Amino acid sequence: MIVAGSARAHDLGIAANIAVLDAAAHLKAFARMDGAMLGSIDLSIGKARTSALFQISSEAVWDYCKPGAPAHNLEASNGGLMPFPGGLPVAAADGTIIGAIGVSGGAPSQDLDIAEAAVAALIG
Amino acid sequence: MIVAGSARAHDLGIAANIAVLDAAAHLKAFARMDGAMLGSIDLSIGKARTSALFQISSEAVWDYCKPGAPAHNLEASNGGLMPFPGGLPVAAADGTIIGAIGVSGGAPSQDLDIAEAAVAALIG
Amino acid sequence: MIVAGSARAHDLGIAANIAVLDAAAHLKAFARMDGAMLGSIDLSIGKARTSALFQISSEAVWDYCKPGAPAHNLEASNGGLMPFPGGLPVAAADGTIIGAIGVSGGAPSQDLDIAEAAVAALIG
Amino acid sequence: MIVAGSARAHDLGIAANIAVLDAAAHLKAFARMDGAMLGSIDLSIGKARTSALFQISSEAVWDYCKPGAPAHNLEASNGGLMPFPGGLPVAAADGTIIGAIGVSGGAPSQDLDIAEAAVAALIG
């Protein structure tokens, strides 16, 4: 997943941080491409953790806590969630969530693009 | 309370986390039903803590900090409040607050429903 | 497990905190018996977490970091380990670790006794 | 480095966590081999961080804080050092420290063996 994500990031001209967590939100693998911002290390892990904890994309978590939604300040739970694009759950062929990936380094939409490429590579 | 709350959650088809705190906001009992989201462990404790600290429902705390209300950023106090439905204070027969319950796992309205069932069982 | 542990604690005249975690160290169940010390809430969870993270008893972790052992200051890792008696891994019938239990409230030897009773009840 | 370290760990029959940090102690790459203990994730990063911060092996840091040495409690600095075998600084061909590696999962001597194999592969 990290190889595929890095390849996609390279194509986009982005220096990305890519974090892969297991289904219980423990770190499984991580890579920081040369030139990626230091502040994005924590963002990549945080997006993946947000996805793993709630088993949805990191940005979908925002639907629960954005203005007008019922779960005010949800983003402050669990030590601080990162509810914006770039984190995706990772499922096995049978649909079971087996972990999550988080990408940070580019614009949120680019981060999501890279995460999707990584997930697609796993599914193959 | 946890047995009653779990029974209600089961009826609703929800895998819930249920946390019970004492009046000083220290953990008294907790149960995570099989399949409940990991991210909701902290939410259930957070809602109960929010209720215990202010002796009102977790969602009522939002009335003090929502846009237009005077207590700007109150939700960032106490390590992060969870001011949305699912947390309720627990009172003795004489009205004294003896603790709080917090539920997370379903939609906020469902979480509140489960918390109410748990409180009702205590009052019996 | 919590019922069996509480029964054993009652027999010993101990007001115990009992925490059960899953194999990834996330809280699954918790109970504080009436009169148990507040400071022991975190100890019970910490002992269980220590066992879950290293898949051995909490006190066995001390063998790695005690004076003369090679892993100096290991106890400061993972946000602070609790490497003393009262935490045990919990295994399924086939030997797979499925979680951990942590007990605190009495003397360490009593806490271990209670944890053993809880594990025995599960296997039973 | 992670590929070489993982290969050495595989030869030793160890499921290791391997962390690579840059010279400023920020995470550069990480891998957890299947079956590696969850508690060792933090240990691998901690050993690498210990090496990166002081530009010596993690175990050499112990020489400064061990009983009788002058730097009492040095191990509590920097959020908690891990001053035991398994962390090594990584130098460029000209001797400049460019980062550090930390390994955890086996006995400390095995972790050091794996770290040395990873460093050797870089120099190779």
CSV table of C-alpha atoms in Angstrom, one decimal:
chain,number,residue,atom,x,y,z
A,1,MET,CA,0.0,0.0,0.0
A,2,ILE,CA,2.8,2.4,0.8
A,3,VAL,CA,4.6,1.7,-2.4
A,4,ALA,CA,1.4,2.2,-4.4
A,5,GLY,CA,0.6,5.4,-2.5
A,6,SER,CA,4.1,6.8,-2.9
A,7,ALA,CA,3.9,6.1,-6.6
A,8,ARG,CA,0.7,8.0,-6.9
A,9,ALA,CA,2.1,10.8,-4.8
A,10,HIS,CA,5.1,11.0,-7.0
A,11,ASP,CA,2.9,11.3,-10.1
A,12,LEU,CA,1.0,14.2,-8.4
A,13,GLY,CA,4.3,15.8,-7.5
A,14,ILE,CA,3.5,15.5,-3.8
A,15,ALA,CA,5.9,14.6,-1.0
A,16,ALA,CA,3.5,12.6,1.2
A,17,ASN,CA,3.4,10.9,4.6
A,18,ILE,CA,1.6,7.6,4.5
A,19,ALA,CA,0.5,5.7,7.6
A,20,VAL,CA,-1.1,2.3,7.8
A,21,LEU,CA,-2.8,1.1,11.0
A,22,ASP,CA,-4.4,-2.1,12.0
A,23,ALA,CA,-8.1,-2.3,12.8
A,24,ALA,CA,-7.4,-1.5,16.4
A,25,ALA,CA,-5.6,1.7,15.4
A,26,HIS,CA,-2.0,0.5,16.2
A,27,LEU,CA,0.7,1.6,13.8
A,28,LYS,CA,1.6,-1.1,11.2
A,29,ALA,CA,3.7,0.8,8.6
A,30,PHE,CA,4.7,4.3,7.9
A,31,ALA,CA,6.8,6.2,5.3
A,32,ARG,CA,7.6,9.8,4.9
A,33,MET,CA,8.7,10.7,1.4
A,34,ASP,CA,11.7,13.1,1.1
A,35,GLY,CA,10.6,16.7,1.5
A,36,ALA,CA,7.3,15.9,3.2
A,37,MET,CA,6.4,18.4,5.8
A,38,LEU,CA,7.2,17.4,9.4
A,39,GLY,CA,3.8,18.5,10.7
A,40,SER,CA,2.1,16.1,8.3
A,41,ILE,CA,3.6,13.0,10.1
A,42,ASP,CA,1.1,13.4,12.8
A,43,LEU,CA,-1.7,14.3,10.4
A,44,SER,CA,-1.2,11.1,8.4
A,45,ILE,CA,-1.3,8.9,11.5
A,46,GLY,CA,-4.2,11.0,12.9
A,47,LYS,CA,-6.3,10.6,9.7
A,48,ALA,CA,-5.7,6.8,9.7
A,49,ARG,CA,-6.6,6.6,13.4
A,50,THR,CA,-9.8,8.6,12.8
A,51,SER,CA,-10.8,6.1,10.1
A,52,ALA,CA,-9.8,3.1,12.1
A,53,LEU,CA,-11.7,4.2,15.2
A,54,PHE,CA,-15.0,4.9,13.4
A,55,GLN,CA,-14.6,2.6,10.4
A,56,ILE,CA,-15.4,5.3,7.9
A,57,SER,CA,-13.4,7.8,5.9
A,58,SER,CA,-11.8,10.5,8.0
A,59,GLU,CA,-13.8,13.2,6.2
A,60,ALA,CA,-17.1,11.3,6.9
A,61,VAL,CA,-16.4,11.8,10.6
A,62,TRP,CA,-16.9,15.5,10.0
A,63,ASP,CA,-20.5,14.9,9.0
A,64,TYR,CA,-21.2,14.0,12.6
A,65,CYS,CA,-19.5,17.1,14.1
A,66,LYS,CA,-19.7,19.9,11.6
A,67,PRO,CA,-21.9,23.0,12.4
A,68,GLY,CA,-25.5,21.9,12.5
A,69,ALA,CA,-24.7,18.2,13.0
A,70,PRO,CA,-25.5,16.7,16.4
A,71,ALA,CA,-22.1,15.6,17.7
A,72,HIS,CA,-20.6,18.9,18.7
A,73,ASN,CA,-16.9,18.7,19.5
A,74,LEU,CA,-16.7,15.0,18.6
A,75,GLU,CA,-13.4,16.0,17.0
A,76,ALA,CA,-11.9,16.6,20.4
A,77,SER,CA,-12.5,13.0,21.5
A,78,ASN,CA,-10.0,10.2,21.4
A,79,GLY,CA,-7.1,12.6,21.9
A,80,GLY,CA,-8.0,14.7,18.9
A,81,LEU,CA,-9.5,13.4,15.6
A,82,MET,CA,-8.5,14.5,12.1
A,83,PRO,CA,-11.9,14.7,10.3
A,84,PHE,CA,-10.8,15.8,6.9
A,85,PRO,CA,-9.9,14.0,3.6
A,86,GLY,CA,-7.0,11.6,3.5
A,87,GLY,CA,-8.0,8.7,5.8
A,88,LEU,CA,-9.7,5.6,4.6
A,89,PRO,CA,-10.7,2.3,6.2
A,90,VAL,CA,-9.1,-0.7,4.6
A,91,ALA,CA,-11.3,-3.8,4.1
A,92,ALA,CA,-10.5,-7.4,3.3
A,93,ALA,CA,-12.2,-9.1,0.3
A,94,ASP,CA,-15.1,-10.1,2.5
A,95,GLY,CA,-15.7,-6.6,3.6
A,96,THR,CA,-14.2,-6.9,7.1
A,97,ILE,CA,-12.3,-3.8,8.1
A,98,ILE,CA,-8.7,-4.8,8.7
A,99,GLY,CA,-7.2,-1.4,9.2
A,100,ALA,CA,-6.9,2.1,7.9
A,101,ILE,CA,-4.6,4.3,5.8
A,102,GLY,CA,-3.9,8.0,6.3
A,103,VAL,CA,-2.1,10.3,3.9
A,104,SER,CA,-0.9,13.9,4.4
A,105,GLY,CA,1.4,16.2,2.5
A,106,GLY,CA,-0.7,17.7,-0.3
A,107,ALA,CA,-4.1,19.3,-0.5
A,108,PRO,CA,-6.7,17.2,1.2
A,109,SER,CA,-8.2,16.2,-2.1
A,110,GLN,CA,-4.7,15.0,-3.3
A,111,ASP,CA,-4.2,13.2,0.0
A,112,LEU,CA,-7.4,11.4,-0.6
A,113,ASP,CA,-6.4,10.5,-4.1
A,114,ILE,CA,-3.2,9.0,-2.9
A,115,ALA,CA,-5.0,7.0,-0.1
A,116,GLU,CA,-7.5,5.7,-2.7
A,117,ALA,CA,-4.6,4.6,-5.0
A,118,ALA,CA,-3.1,2.7,-2.0
A,119,VAL,CA,-6.3,1.0,-1.1
A,120,ALA,CA,-6.9,0.1,-4.8
A,121,ALA,CA,-3.5,-1.5,-4.9
A,122,LEU,CA,-4.3,-3.7,-1.9
A,123,ILE,CA,-7.6,-4.9,-3.5
A,124,GLY,CA,-5.7,-5.4,-6.8
B,1,MET,CA,-27.8,0.2,34.7
B,2,ILE,CA,-25.4,-1.4,32.3
B,3,VAL,CA,-27.6,-4.5,32.0
B,4,ALA,CA,-30.7,-2.4,31.3
B,5,GLY,CA,-28.9,-0.2,28.9
B,6,SER,CA,-27.4,-3.1,27.0
B,7,ALA,CA,-30.9,-4.7,26.8
B,8,ARG,CA,-32.3,-1.5,25.3
B,9,ALA,CA,-29.4,-1.2,22.9
B,10,HIS,CA,-29.9,-4.8,21.8
B,11,ASP,CA,-33.6,-4.1,21.1
B,12,LEU,CA,-32.5,-1.1,19.0
B,13,GLY,CA,-29.9,-3.2,17.1
B,14,ILE,CA,-27.1,-1.0,18.4
B,15,ALA,CA,-23.7,-2.2,19.6
B,16,ALA,CA,-23.2,0.4,22.4
B,17,ASN,CA,-20.5,1.5,24.8
B,18,ILE,CA,-22.0,2.3,28.2
B,19,ALA,CA,-20.0,4.1,30.9
B,20,VAL,CA,-21.2,4.9,34.4
B,21,LEU,CA,-19.3,7.5,36.5
B,22,ASP,CA,-19.7,8.6,40.1
B,23,ALA,CA,-20.7,12.1,41.1
B,24,ALA,CA,-17.0,13.1,41.1
B,25,ALA,CA,-16.7,11.9,37.5
B,26,HIS,CA,-14.5,8.9,38.3
B,27,LEU,CA,-15.3,5.7,36.3
B,28,LYS,CA,-17.6,3.3,38.2
B,29,ALA,CA,-18.5,0.7,35.5
B,30,PHE,CA,-18.2,0.3,31.8
B,31,ALA,CA,-19.2,-2.2,29.1
B,32,ARG,CA,-18.5,-2.4,25.4
B,33,MET,CA,-21.0,-4.6,23.5
B,34,ASP,CA,-19.5,-6.8,20.9
B,35,GLY,CA,-19.1,-4.9,17.6
B,36,ALA,CA,-19.2,-1.5,19.2
B,37,MET,CA,-16.9,1.0,17.5
B,38,LEU,CA,-13.6,1.6,19.2
B,39,GLY,CA,-13.9,5.3,18.8
B,40,SER,CA,-17.0,5.3,20.9
B,41,ILE,CA,-15.4,4.1,24.0
B,42,ASP,CA,-14.0,7.5,24.7
B,43,LEU,CA,-17.3,9.1,23.6
B,44,SER,CA,-19.3,7.2,26.1
B,45,ILE,CA,-17.0,8.1,28.9
B,46,GLY,CA,-16.8,11.7,27.6
B,47,LYS,CA,-20.6,12.2,27.6
B,48,ALA,CA,-20.9,10.8,31.1
B,49,ARG,CA,-18.0,13.0,32.3
B,50,THR,CA,-19.7,16.0,30.7
B,51,SER,CA,-22.9,15.2,32.6
B,52,ALA,CA,-21.2,14.5,35.9
B,53,LEU,CA,-19.1,17.7,35.8
B,54,PHE,CA,-22.1,20.0,35.1
B,55,GLN,CA,-24.9,17.8,36.6
B,56,ILE,CA,-27.1,18.2,33.5
B,57,SER,CA,-27.5,16.2,30.3
B,58,SER,CA,-24.5,16.2,28.0
B,59,GLU,CA,-26.6,17.9,25.3
B,60,ALA,CA,-27.8,20.6,27.7
B,61,VAL,CA,-24.1,21.7,28.1
B,62,TRP,CA,-24.3,22.7,24.4
B,63,ASP,CA,-26.8,25.4,25.3
B,64,TYR,CA,-24.1,27.2,27.1
B,65,CYS,CA,-21.5,27.1,24.4
B,66,LYS,CA,-23.3,27.0,21.1
B,67,PRO,CA,-23.0,29.9,18.7
B,68,GLY,CA,-24.7,32.9,20.2
B,69,ALA,CA,-24.5,31.5,23.8
B,70,PRO,CA,-22.1,33.3,26.2
B,71,ALA,CA,-19.7,30.5,27.1
B,72,HIS,CA,-17.5,30.5,24.1
B,73,ASN,CA,-15.3,27.4,23.9
B,74,LEU,CA,-16.6,25.9,27.1
B,75,GLU,CA,-16.4,22.6,25.2
B,76,ALA,CA,-12.6,22.8,25.3
B,77,SER,CA,-12.6,22.9,29.1
B,78,ASN,CA,-12.0,19.9,31.3
B,79,GLY,CA,-9.9,18.1,28.7
B,80,GLY,CA,-12.7,18.3,26.1
B,81,LEU,CA,-16.4,18.0,26.8
B,82,MET,CA,-18.8,15.9,24.6
B,83,PRO,CA,-21.9,18.2,24.6
B,84,PHE,CA,-24.3,16.1,22.6
B,85,PRO,CA,-27.0,13.5,23.3
B,86,GLY,CA,-26.2,10.3,25.2
B,87,GLY,CA,-25.0,11.5,28.6
B,88,LEU,CA,-27.4,11.9,31.6
B,89,PRO,CA,-26.9,12.7,35.3
B,90,VAL,CA,-28.1,9.9,37.6
B,91,ALA,CA,-30.0,11.0,40.7
B,92,ALA,CA,-30.9,9.2,43.9
B,93,ALA,CA,-34.6,9.0,45.0
B,94,ASP,CA,-34.1,12.3,46.9
B,95,GLY,CA,-32.9,14.1,43.9
B,96,THR,CA,-29.2,14.1,44.9
B,97,ILE,CA,-26.9,13.6,41.9
B,98,ILE,CA,-25.0,10.4,42.5
B,99,GLY,CA,-23.3,10.0,39.1
B,100,ALA,CA,-23.8,10.0,35.4
B,101,ILE,CA,-24.2,7.6,32.5
B,102,GLY,CA,-22.8,8.0,29.0
B,103,VAL,CA,-23.8,5.9,25.9
B,104,SER,CA,-22.2,5.9,22.4
B,105,GLY,CA,-22.5,3.6,19.5
B,106,GLY,CA,-25.7,4.6,17.6
B,107,ALA,CA,-27.1,7.9,16.4
B,108,PRO,CA,-27.1,10.5,19.2
B,109,SER,CA,-30.9,10.1,19.7
B,110,GLN,CA,-30.5,6.3,20.0
B,111,ASP,CA,-27.7,6.8,22.5
B,112,LEU,CA,-29.9,9.0,24.6
B,113,ASP,CA,-32.8,6.5,24.4
B,114,ILE,CA,-30.4,3.8,25.8
B,115,ALA,CA,-29.2,6.1,28.5
B,116,GLU,CA,-32.7,6.9,29.5
B,117,ALA,CA,-33.6,3.2,29.7
B,118,ALA,CA,-30.6,2.6,32.0
B,119,VAL,CA,-31.5,5.5,34.3
B,120,ALA,CA,-35.2,4.3,34.4
B,121,ALA,CA,-34.0,0.8,35.5
B,122,LEU,CA,-32.1,2.4,38.4
B,123,ILE,CA,-35.1,4.3,39.5
B,124,GLY,CA,-37.2,1.2,38.9
C,1,MET,CA,-14.9,-12.4,34.5
C,2,ILE,CA,-15.9,-9.3,36.4
C,3,VAL,CA,-18.5,-11.2,38.4
C,4,ALA,CA,-16.0,-13.9,39.3
C,5,GLY,CA,-13.3,-11.4,40.2
C,6,SER,CA,-15.7,-9.4,42.3
C,7,ALA,CA,-16.8,-12.5,44.2
C,8,ARG,CA,-13.2,-13.4,44.9
C,9,ALA,CA,-12.4,-9.8,46.0
C,10,HIS,CA,-15.5,-9.9,48.3
C,11,ASP,CA,-14.2,-13.2,49.9
C,12,LEU,CA,-10.9,-11.5,50.5
C,13,GLY,CA,-12.5,-8.4,51.9
C,14,ILE,CA,-11.1,-6.3,49.2
C,15,ALA,CA,-12.8,-3.5,47.3
C,16,ALA,CA,-11.3,-3.9,43.9
C,17,ASN,CA,-11.2,-2.2,40.5
C,18,ILE,CA,-11.4,-4.8,37.7
C,19,ALA,CA,-10.6,-3.9,34.1
C,20,VAL,CA,-10.9,-6.1,31.1
C,21,LEU,CA,-9.3,-5.1,27.8
C,22,ASP,CA,-9.3,-6.7,24.3
C,23,ALA,CA,-6.1,-8.0,22.8
C,24,ALA,CA,-5.3,-4.6,21.3
C,25,ALA,CA,-5.6,-3.0,24.7
C,26,HIS,CA,-8.9,-1.2,24.2
C,27,LEU,CA,-11.3,-1.2,27.2
C,28,LYS,CA,-14.0,-3.9,27.0
C,29,ALA,CA,-15.4,-3.9,30.6
C,30,PHE,CA,-14.8,-2.3,33.9
C,31,ALA,CA,-16.2,-2.3,37.4
C,32,ARG,CA,-15.2,-0.5,40.6
C,33,MET,CA,-16.5,-2.1,43.8
C,34,ASP,CA,-18.0,0.2,46.4
C,35,GLY,CA,-15.2,1.6,48.5
C,36,ALA,CA,-12.4,0.9,46.1
C,37,MET,CA,-9.7,3.6,46.0
C,38,LEU,CA,-10.0,6.1,43.2
C,39,GLY,CA,-6.3,5.9,42.4
C,40,SER,CA,-6.7,2.3,41.7
C,41,ILE,CA,-9.0,2.8,38.7
C,42,ASP,CA,-6.0,3.8,36.6
C,43,LEU,CA,-3.9,1.1,38.1
C,44,SER,CA,-6.3,-1.7,37.1
C,45,ILE,CA,-6.5,-0.4,33.5
C,46,GLY,CA,-2.8,0.1,33.5
C,47,LYS,CA,-2.0,-3.4,34.7
C,48,ALA,CA,-4.4,-4.9,32.1
C,49,ARG,CA,-2.8,-2.7,29.4
C,50,THR,CA,0.7,-3.8,30.4
C,51,SER,CA,-0.4,-7.4,30.0
C,52,ALA,CA,-2.2,-6.8,26.7
C,53,LEU,CA,0.7,-5.0,25.1
C,54,PHE,CA,3.3,-7.6,26.0
C,55,GLN,CA,1.1,-10.7,26.3
C,56,ILE,CA,2.6,-11.7,29.7
C,57,SER,CA,1.6,-11.0,33.2
C,58,SER,CA,2.1,-7.4,34.3
C,59,GLU,CA,4.7,-8.5,36.9
C,60,ALA,CA,6.6,-10.5,34.3
C,61,VAL,CA,7.3,-7.2,32.5
C,62,TRP,CA,9.3,-6.1,35.5
C,63,ASP,CA,11.8,-8.9,34.8
C,64,TYR,CA,12.8,-7.0,31.7
C,65,CYS,CA,13.3,-3.6,33.4
C,66,LYS,CA,14.2,-4.3,37.0
C,67,PRO,CA,17.7,-3.3,38.2
C,68,GLY,CA,20.3,-5.5,36.5
C,69,ALA,CA,17.9,-6.4,33.7
C,70,PRO,CA,18.7,-5.1,30.2
C,71,ALA,CA,15.6,-3.0,29.4
C,72,HIS,CA,16.2,0.1,31.6
C,73,ASN,CA,13.3,2.4,31.8
C,74,LEU,CA,11.0,0.1,29.8
C,75,GLU,CA,8.3,1.0,32.3
C,76,ALA,CA,8.3,4.5,31.0
C,77,SER,CA,7.2,3.4,27.5
C,78,ASN,CA,3.7,3.3,26.1
C,79,GLY,CA,2.6,6.2,28.3
C,80,GLY,CA,3.7,4.4,31.5
C,81,LEU,CA,3.5,0.7,32.2
C,82,MET,CA,2.3,-0.9,35.5
C,83,PRO,CA,4.8,-3.8,35.9
C,84,PHE,CA,3.6,-5.3,39.2
C,85,PRO,CA,1.1,-8.1,40.2
C,86,GLY,CA,-2.5,-7.9,39.2
C,87,GLY,CA,-2.5,-8.0,35.4
C,88,LEU,CA,-2.8,-11.2,33.4
C,89,PRO,CA,-3.3,-12.0,29.7
C,90,VAL,CA,-6.5,-13.8,28.8
C,91,ALA,CA,-6.3,-16.7,26.4
C,92,ALA,CA,-8.9,-18.6,24.4
C,93,ALA,CA,-9.1,-22.4,24.6
C,94,ASP,CA,-6.6,-22.7,21.7
C,95,GLY,CA,-4.1,-20.5,23.5
C,96,THR,CA,-4.6,-17.3,21.4
C,97,ILE,CA,-4.4,-14.2,23.6
C,98,ILE,CA,-7.8,-12.5,23.4
C,99,GLY,CA,-7.3,-9.8,25.9
C,100,ALA,CA,-6.1,-9.0,29.4
C,101,ILE,CA,-7.5,-8.4,32.9
C,102,GLY,CA,-6.1,-5.9,35.5
C,103,VAL,CA,-7.1,-5.8,39.2
C,104,SER,CA,-6.2,-3.1,41.8
C,105,GLY,CA,-7.4,-2.4,45.2
C,106,GLY,CA,-5.7,-4.7,47.6
C,107,ALA,CA,-2.1,-5.8,48.1
C,108,PRO,CA,-0.5,-6.8,44.8
C,109,SER,CA,-0.6,-10.4,45.8
C,110,GLN,CA,-4.4,-10.1,46.5
C,111,ASP,CA,-4.9,-8.3,43.2
C,112,LEU,CA,-3.2,-11.2,41.4
C,113,ASP,CA,-5.3,-13.7,43.3
C,114,ILE,CA,-8.5,-11.9,42.1
C,115,ALA,CA,-7.2,-11.7,38.6
C,116,GLU,CA,-6.5,-15.4,38.6
C,117,ALA,CA,-10.0,-16.2,39.9
C,118,ALA,CA,-11.5,-14.1,37.0
C,119,VAL,CA,-9.4,-15.9,34.4
C,120,ALA,CA,-10.2,-19.3,35.9
C,121,ALA,CA,-13.9,-18.4,35.6
C,122,LEU,CA,-13.6,-17.7,31.9
C,123,ILE,CA,-11.8,-20.9,31.3
C,124,GLY,CA,-14.0,-22.9,33.6
D,1,MET,CA,17.0,-0.4,6.0
D,2,ILE,CA,13.6,-1.8,6.9
D,3,VAL,CA,13.9,-4.5,4.3
D,4,ALA,CA,17.3,-5.5,5.5
D,5,GLY,CA,16.3,-5.4,9.1
D,6,SER,CA,13.2,-7.4,8.5
D,7,ALA,CA,15.2,-10.0,6.6
D,8,ARG,CA,17.6,-10.3,9.6
D,9,ALA,CA,14.7,-10.5,12.0
D,10,HIS,CA,13.1,-13.2,9.9
D,11,ASP,CA,16.4,-15.2,10.0
D,12,LEU,CA,16.4,-14.9,13.8
D,13,GLY,CA,12.8,-16.0,14.0
D,14,ILE,CA,11.8,-12.6,15.5
D,15,ALA,CA,8.7,-10.6,14.7
D,16,ALA,CA,10.2,-7.1,15.1
D,17,ASN,CA,9.1,-3.5,15.0
D,18,ILE,CA,11.6,-1.3,13.1
D,19,ALA,CA,11.5,2.5,13.2
D,20,VAL,CA,13.7,4.9,11.2
D,21,LEU,CA,14.0,8.5,12.3
D,22,ASP,CA,15.7,11.5,10.7
D,23,ALA,CA,18.5,13.4,12.5
D,24,ALA,CA,15.9,15.6,14.1
D,25,ALA,CA,14.1,12.6,15.6
D,26,HIS,CA,11.1,12.8,13.4
D,27,LEU,CA,9.6,9.5,12.1
D,28,LYS,CA,10.8,8.7,8.6
D,29,ALA,CA,9.7,5.0,8.2
D,30,PHE,CA,8.3,2.3,10.2
D,31,ALA,CA,7.2,-1.4,9.9
D,32,ARG,CA,5.7,-3.9,12.2
D,33,MET,CA,6.2,-7.4,11.2
D,34,ASP,CA,3.2,-9.7,11.5
D,35,GLY,CA,3.0,-11.0,15.1
D,36,ALA,CA,5.2,-8.4,16.7
D,37,MET,CA,4.1,-7.3,20.1
D,38,LEU,CA,2.0,-4.1,20.2
D,39,GLY,CA,4.0,-2.8,23.2
D,40,SER,CA,7.1,-2.9,21.1
D,41,ILE,CA,5.9,-0.3,18.6
D,42,ASP,CA,6.6,2.4,21.1
D,43,LEU,CA,9.8,0.8,22.2
D,44,SER,CA,11.3,0.7,18.7
D,45,ILE,CA,10.4,4.4,18.1
D,46,GLY,CA,11.7,5.2,21.6
D,47,LYS,CA,15.1,3.5,21.1
D,48,ALA,CA,15.5,5.3,17.8
D,49,ARG,CA,14.6,8.6,19.4
D,50,THR,CA,17.0,8.0,22.2
D,51,SER,CA,19.8,7.4,19.6
D,52,ALA,CA,18.8,10.4,17.5
D,53,LEU,CA,18.7,12.8,20.4
D,54,PHE,CA,22.1,11.9,21.7
D,55,GLN,CA,23.8,10.6,18.5
D,56,ILE,CA,25.0,7.5,20.2
D,57,SER,CA,23.5,4.0,20.6
D,58,SER,CA,20.5,3.8,22.8
D,59,GLU,CA,22.3,1.5,25.3
D,60,ALA,CA,25.3,3.9,25.5
D,61,VAL,CA,22.9,6.5,26.9
D,62,TRP,CA,22.6,4.2,29.9
D,63,ASP,CA,26.2,4.8,30.7
D,64,TYR,CA,25.3,8.4,31.6
D,65,CYS,CA,22.4,7.6,33.9
D,66,LYS,CA,23.1,4.3,35.4
D,67,PRO,CA,23.6,4.0,39.2
D,68,GLY,CA,26.9,5.7,40.0
D,69,ALA,CA,27.0,7.8,36.8
D,70,PRO,CA,26.5,11.5,37.2
D,71,ALA,CA,23.3,12.1,35.1
D,72,HIS,CA,20.7,10.9,37.6
D,73,ASN,CA,17.3,10.5,36.0
D,74,LEU,CA,18.4,11.5,32.5
D,75,GLU,CA,16.2,8.6,31.3
D,76,ALA,CA,13.1,10.6,32.3
D,77,SER,CA,14.1,13.5,30.1
D,78,ASN,CA,12.7,14.1,26.6
D,79,GLY,CA,9.4,12.4,27.4
D,80,GLY,CA,11.2,9.2,28.5
D,81,LEU,CA,14.3,7.6,26.9
D,82,MET,CA,14.7,4.0,26.1
D,83,PRO,CA,18.4,3.4,27.1
D,84,PHE,CA,18.9,-0.2,26.2
D,85,PRO,CA,20.1,-2.2,23.2
D,86,GLY,CA,18.3,-1.8,19.8
D,87,GLY,CA,18.8,1.8,18.9
D,88,LEU,CA,21.6,3.0,16.7
D,89,PRO,CA,22.5,6.3,15.0
D,90,VAL,CA,22.8,6.2,11.2
D,91,ALA,CA,25.7,8.0,9.6
D,92,ALA,CA,26.3,9.1,6.0
D,93,ALA,CA,29.6,8.0,4.3
D,94,ASP,CA,31.3,11.2,5.6
D,95,GLY,CA,30.3,10.4,9.2
D,96,THR,CA,27.5,12.9,9.5
D,97,ILE,CA,24.6,11.6,11.6
D,98,ILE,CA,21.6,11.5,9.3
D,99,GLY,CA,19.2,9.7,11.6
D,100,ALA,CA,18.7,6.7,13.8
D,101,ILE,CA,17.1,3.2,13.8
D,102,GLY,CA,15.3,1.5,16.6
D,103,VAL,CA,14.3,-2.2,16.7
D,104,SER,CA,12.1,-4.0,19.3
D,105,GLY,CA,10.5,-7.4,19.4
D,106,GLY,CA,13.2,-9.9,20.5
D,107,ALA,CA,15.7,-9.9,23.3
D,108,PRO,CA,17.7,-6.7,23.5
D,109,SER,CA,20.7,-8.4,22.0
D,110,GLN,CA,18.6,-9.7,19.1
D,111,ASP,CA,17.1,-6.3,18.5
D,112,LEU,CA,20.6,-4.8,18.4
D,113,ASP,CA,21.7,-7.5,15.9
D,114,ILE,CA,18.7,-6.6,13.6
D,115,ALA,CA,19.5,-2.8,13.9
D,116,GLU,CA,23.2,-3.5,13.0
D,117,ALA,CA,22.0,-5.5,9.9
D,118,ALA,CA,19.8,-2.6,8.8
D,119,VAL,CA,22.7,-0.1,9.3
D,120,ALA,CA,25.1,-2.3,7.4
D,121,ALA,CA,22.7,-2.5,4.5
D,122,LEU,CA,22.6,1.2,4.2
D,123,ILE,CA,26.4,1.5,4.3
D,124,GLY,CA,26.7,-1.6,2.1
